[in-house]
Short mmCIF file of C-alpha atoms in Angstrom, two decimals:
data_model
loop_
_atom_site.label_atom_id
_atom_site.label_comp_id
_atom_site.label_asym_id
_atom_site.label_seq_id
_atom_site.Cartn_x
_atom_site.Cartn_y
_atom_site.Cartn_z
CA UNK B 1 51.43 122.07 96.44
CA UNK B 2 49.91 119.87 93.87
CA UNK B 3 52.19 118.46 91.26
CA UNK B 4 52.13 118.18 87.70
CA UNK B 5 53.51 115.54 85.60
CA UNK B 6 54.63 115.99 82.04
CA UNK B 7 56.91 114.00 78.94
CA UNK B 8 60.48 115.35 79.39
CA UNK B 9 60.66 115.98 75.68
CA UNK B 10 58.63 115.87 72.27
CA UNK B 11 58.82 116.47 68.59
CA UNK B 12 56.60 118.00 66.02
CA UNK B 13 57.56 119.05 62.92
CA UNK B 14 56.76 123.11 61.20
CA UNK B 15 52.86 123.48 60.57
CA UNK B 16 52.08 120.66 62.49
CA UNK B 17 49.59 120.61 65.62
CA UNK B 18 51.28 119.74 69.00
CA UNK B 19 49.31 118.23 71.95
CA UNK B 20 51.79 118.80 75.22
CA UNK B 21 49.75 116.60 77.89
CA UNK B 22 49.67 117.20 81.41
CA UNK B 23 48.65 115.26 84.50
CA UNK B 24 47.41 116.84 88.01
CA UNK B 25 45.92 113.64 89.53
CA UNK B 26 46.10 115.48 93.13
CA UNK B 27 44.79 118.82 91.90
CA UNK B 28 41.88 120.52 94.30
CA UNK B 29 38.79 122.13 92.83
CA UNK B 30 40.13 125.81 93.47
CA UNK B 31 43.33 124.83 91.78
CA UNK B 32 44.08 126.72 88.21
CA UNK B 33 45.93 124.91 85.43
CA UNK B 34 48.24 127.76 83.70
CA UNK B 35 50.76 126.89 80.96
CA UNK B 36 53.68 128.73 80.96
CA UNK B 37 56.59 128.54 78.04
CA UNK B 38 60.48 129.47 78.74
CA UNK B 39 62.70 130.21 75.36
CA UNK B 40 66.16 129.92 75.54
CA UNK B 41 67.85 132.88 77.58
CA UNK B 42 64.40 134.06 78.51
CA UNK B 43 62.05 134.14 81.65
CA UNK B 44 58.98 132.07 81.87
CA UNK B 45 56.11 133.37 78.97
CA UNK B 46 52.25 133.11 80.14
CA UNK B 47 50.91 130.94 77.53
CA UNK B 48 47.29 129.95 78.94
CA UNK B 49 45.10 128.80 81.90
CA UNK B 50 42.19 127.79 82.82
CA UNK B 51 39.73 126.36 85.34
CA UNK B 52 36.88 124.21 84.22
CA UNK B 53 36.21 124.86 80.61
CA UNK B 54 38.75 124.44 77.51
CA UNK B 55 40.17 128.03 76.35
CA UNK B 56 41.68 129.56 73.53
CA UNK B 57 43.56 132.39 72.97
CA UNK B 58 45.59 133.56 69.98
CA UNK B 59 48.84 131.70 71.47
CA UNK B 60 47.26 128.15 72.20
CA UNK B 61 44.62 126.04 72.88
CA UNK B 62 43.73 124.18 76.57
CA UNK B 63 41.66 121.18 76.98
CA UNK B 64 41.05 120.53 80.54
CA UNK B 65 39.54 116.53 81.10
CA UNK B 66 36.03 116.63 82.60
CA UNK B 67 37.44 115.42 86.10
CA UNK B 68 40.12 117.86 85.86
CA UNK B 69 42.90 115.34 86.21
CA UNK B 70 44.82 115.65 83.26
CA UNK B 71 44.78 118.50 80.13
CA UNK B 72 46.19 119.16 76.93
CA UNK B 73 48.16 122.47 75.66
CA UNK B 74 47.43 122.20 71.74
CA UNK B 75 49.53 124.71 69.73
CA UNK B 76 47.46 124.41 66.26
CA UNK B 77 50.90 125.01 63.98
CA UNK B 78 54.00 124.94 65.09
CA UNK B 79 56.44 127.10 64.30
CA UNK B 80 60.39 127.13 64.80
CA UNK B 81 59.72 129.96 66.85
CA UNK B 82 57.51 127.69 69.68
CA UNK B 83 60.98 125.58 70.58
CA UNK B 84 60.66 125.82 74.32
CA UNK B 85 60.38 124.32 77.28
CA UNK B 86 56.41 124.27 77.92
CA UNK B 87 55.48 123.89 81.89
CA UNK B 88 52.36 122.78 83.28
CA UNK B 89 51.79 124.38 86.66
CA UNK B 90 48.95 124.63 89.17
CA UNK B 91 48.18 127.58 90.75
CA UNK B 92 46.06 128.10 93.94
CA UNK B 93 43.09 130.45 94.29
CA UNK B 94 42.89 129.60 98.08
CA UNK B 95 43.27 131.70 101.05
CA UNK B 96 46.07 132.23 103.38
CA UNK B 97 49.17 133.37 102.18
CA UNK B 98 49.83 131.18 98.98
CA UNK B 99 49.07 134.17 96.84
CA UNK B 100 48.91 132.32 93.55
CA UNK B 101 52.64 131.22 93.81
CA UNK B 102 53.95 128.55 91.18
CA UNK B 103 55.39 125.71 91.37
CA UNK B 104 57.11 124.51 88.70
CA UNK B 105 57.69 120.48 87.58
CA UNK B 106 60.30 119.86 85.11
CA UNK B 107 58.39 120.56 81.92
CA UNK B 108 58.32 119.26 78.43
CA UNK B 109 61.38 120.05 76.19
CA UNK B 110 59.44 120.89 72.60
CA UNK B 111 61.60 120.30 69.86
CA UNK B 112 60.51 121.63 66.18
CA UNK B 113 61.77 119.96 63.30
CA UNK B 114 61.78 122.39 59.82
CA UNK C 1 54.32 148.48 76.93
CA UNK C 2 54.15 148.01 80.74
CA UNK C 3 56.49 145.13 81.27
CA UNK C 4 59.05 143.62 84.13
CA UNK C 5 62.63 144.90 83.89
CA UNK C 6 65.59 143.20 85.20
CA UNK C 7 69.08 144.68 85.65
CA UNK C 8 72.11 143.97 84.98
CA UNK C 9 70.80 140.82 82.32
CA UNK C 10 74.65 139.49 83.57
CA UNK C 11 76.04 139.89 86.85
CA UNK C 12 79.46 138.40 87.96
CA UNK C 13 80.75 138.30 91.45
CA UNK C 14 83.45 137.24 93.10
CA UNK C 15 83.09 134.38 95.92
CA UNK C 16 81.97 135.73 99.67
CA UNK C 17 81.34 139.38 97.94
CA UNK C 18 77.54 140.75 98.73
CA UNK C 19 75.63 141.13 95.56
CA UNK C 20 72.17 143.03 94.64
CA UNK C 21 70.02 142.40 92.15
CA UNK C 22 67.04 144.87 91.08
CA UNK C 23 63.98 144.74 89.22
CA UNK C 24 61.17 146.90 88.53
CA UNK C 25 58.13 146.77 86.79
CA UNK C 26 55.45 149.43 85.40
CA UNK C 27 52.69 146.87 85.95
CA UNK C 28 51.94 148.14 89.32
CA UNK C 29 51.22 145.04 90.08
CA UNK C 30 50.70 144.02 94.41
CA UNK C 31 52.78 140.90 94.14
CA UNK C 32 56.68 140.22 93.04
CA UNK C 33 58.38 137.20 93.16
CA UNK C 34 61.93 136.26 92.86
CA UNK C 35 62.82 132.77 91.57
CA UNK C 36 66.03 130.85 91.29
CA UNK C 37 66.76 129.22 87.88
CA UNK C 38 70.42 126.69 87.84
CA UNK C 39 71.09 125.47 84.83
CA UNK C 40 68.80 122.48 83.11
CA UNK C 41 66.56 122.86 86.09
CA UNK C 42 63.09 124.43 85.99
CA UNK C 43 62.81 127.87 88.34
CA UNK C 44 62.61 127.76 92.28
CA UNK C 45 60.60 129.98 94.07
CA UNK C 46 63.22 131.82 96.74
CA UNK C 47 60.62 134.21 98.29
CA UNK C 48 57.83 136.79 97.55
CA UNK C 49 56.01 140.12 98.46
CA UNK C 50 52.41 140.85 98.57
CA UNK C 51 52.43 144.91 98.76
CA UNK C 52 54.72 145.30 101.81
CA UNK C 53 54.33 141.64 103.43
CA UNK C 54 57.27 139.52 102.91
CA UNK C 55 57.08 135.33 102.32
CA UNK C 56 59.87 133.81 102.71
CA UNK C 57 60.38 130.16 100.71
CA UNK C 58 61.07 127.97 104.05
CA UNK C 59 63.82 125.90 101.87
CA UNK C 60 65.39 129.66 101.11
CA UNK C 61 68.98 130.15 102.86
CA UNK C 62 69.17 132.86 105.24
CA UNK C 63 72.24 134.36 102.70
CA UNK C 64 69.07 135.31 100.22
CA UNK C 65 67.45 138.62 100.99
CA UNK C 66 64.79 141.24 99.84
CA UNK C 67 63.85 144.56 99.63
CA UNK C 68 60.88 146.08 98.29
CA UNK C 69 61.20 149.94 98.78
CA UNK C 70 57.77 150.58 96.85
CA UNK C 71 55.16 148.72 94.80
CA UNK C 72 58.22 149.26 91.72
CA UNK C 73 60.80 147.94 92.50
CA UNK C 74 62.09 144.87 94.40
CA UNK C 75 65.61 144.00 95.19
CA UNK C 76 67.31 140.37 95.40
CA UNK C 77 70.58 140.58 97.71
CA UNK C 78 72.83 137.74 97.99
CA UNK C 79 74.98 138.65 101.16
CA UNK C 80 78.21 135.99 100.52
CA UNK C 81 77.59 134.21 97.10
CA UNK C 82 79.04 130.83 97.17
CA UNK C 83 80.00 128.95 94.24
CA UNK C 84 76.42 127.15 94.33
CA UNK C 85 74.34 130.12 94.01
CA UNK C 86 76.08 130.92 90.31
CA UNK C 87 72.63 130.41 88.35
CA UNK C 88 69.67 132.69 86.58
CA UNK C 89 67.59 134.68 89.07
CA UNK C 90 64.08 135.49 87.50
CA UNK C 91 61.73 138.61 89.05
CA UNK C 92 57.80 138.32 88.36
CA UNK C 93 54.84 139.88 89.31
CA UNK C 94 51.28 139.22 89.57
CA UNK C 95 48.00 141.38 90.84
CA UNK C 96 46.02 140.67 93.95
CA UNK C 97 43.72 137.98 92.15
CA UNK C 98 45.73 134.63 93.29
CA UNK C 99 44.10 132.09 90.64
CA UNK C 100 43.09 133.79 87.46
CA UNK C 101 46.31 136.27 86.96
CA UNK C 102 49.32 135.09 85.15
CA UNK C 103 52.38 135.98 86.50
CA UNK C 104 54.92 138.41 84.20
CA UNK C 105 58.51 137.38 84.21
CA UNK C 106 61.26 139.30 83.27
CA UNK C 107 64.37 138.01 81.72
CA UNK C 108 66.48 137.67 84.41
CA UNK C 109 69.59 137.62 85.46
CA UNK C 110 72.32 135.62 85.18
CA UNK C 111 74.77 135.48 88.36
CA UNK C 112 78.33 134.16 87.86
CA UNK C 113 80.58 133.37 90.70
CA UNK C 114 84.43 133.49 90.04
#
């Protein structure tokens, strides 16, 4: 499985803009990049993905880099409520008997200062 | 709202004694999964199910087990806990569509092991 590699932690302060970064140097042209965000005491939350092109979505932003080998989650204001650990994970769209399944890296620890 | 369901949220067991786990989900979703979550680590993929087809993790220990009786619910059975496998065990789910989808977590459960 292709691997991810992300900053254990960051900061950002309330209202601010966050860019979590992300890079999938190894990552094959059917991979999908999908963002995923665990709170404390909860399961995994989708947050994003995408493919080629950057998306949006009322939760987040993703900028994928024109050779794929690296993107950005950009939360546009943080809140105290995005806390989290954020994970970058690529999923696979190919055949056999992957079925989509995720693998996750160690993800980025998001602290939010008031 | 058509979600994943895990039950009991907190489970405790006493060492060598067989333990089940459940989840269901009104999704209807083709795919669960069941990961393994130990404290400050990021989740672990144990095994999954595509409809009736079972995948086994090959790094999963023969002590982990599944059940999927129908496309509802899915069952996690530990059949002698040791003290190692006290941790969070998450259920998900995902359609047929590999790439695109995100998987939908529930909020696990959280196995103790006196």
């Amino acid at each position: 499985d292709a691997k991810t590699t992300q900053p254990n932690s960051m900061e950002s302060n309330e209202e601010e803009p966050v860019h979590l970064p992300c890079n999938h140097s190894t990552i094959s042209g059917t991979d999908y990049i999908h963002w995923y965000r665990q709170l404390p005491s909860q399961g995994p939350e989708y947050v994003i993905h995408g493919l080629t092109s950057n998306v949006n979505n009322r939760m987040a932003s993703l900028a994928i880099a024109e050779d794929r080998k690296s993107s950005t989650l950009i939360l546009h204001r943080a809140t105290l409520r995005d806390a989290a650990v954020y994970y970058c994970i690529l999923r696979a769209n190919a055949g056999g008997t992957s079925y989509g399944k995720l693998t996750f890296g160690q993800g980025t620890i998001l602290t939010v200062h008031p | 709202d058509a979600m994943v369901i895990q039950n009991p949220r907190y489970q405790v067991t006493q060492f060598g004694k067989p333990v089940t786990l459940s989840c269901s989900q009104t999704l209807n979703h083709n795919v669960m999964y069941w990961y393994q979550q130990k404290s400050s680590q990021a989740p672990k993929l144990l095994f999954h199910y595509y409809d009736k087809d079972f995948n086994n993790e090959a790094d999963t220990p023969d002590n982990f087990q599944s059940r999927r009786p129908n496309t509802s619910f899915c069952f996690l059975d530990i059949r002698s806990p040791g003290l190692g496998d006290a941790a969070m065990y998450l259920c998900a789910t995902s359609s047929r569509d590999r790439g695109r989808q995100p998987q939908h977590f529930g909020d696990g459960t959280r196995l103790s092991i006196l």
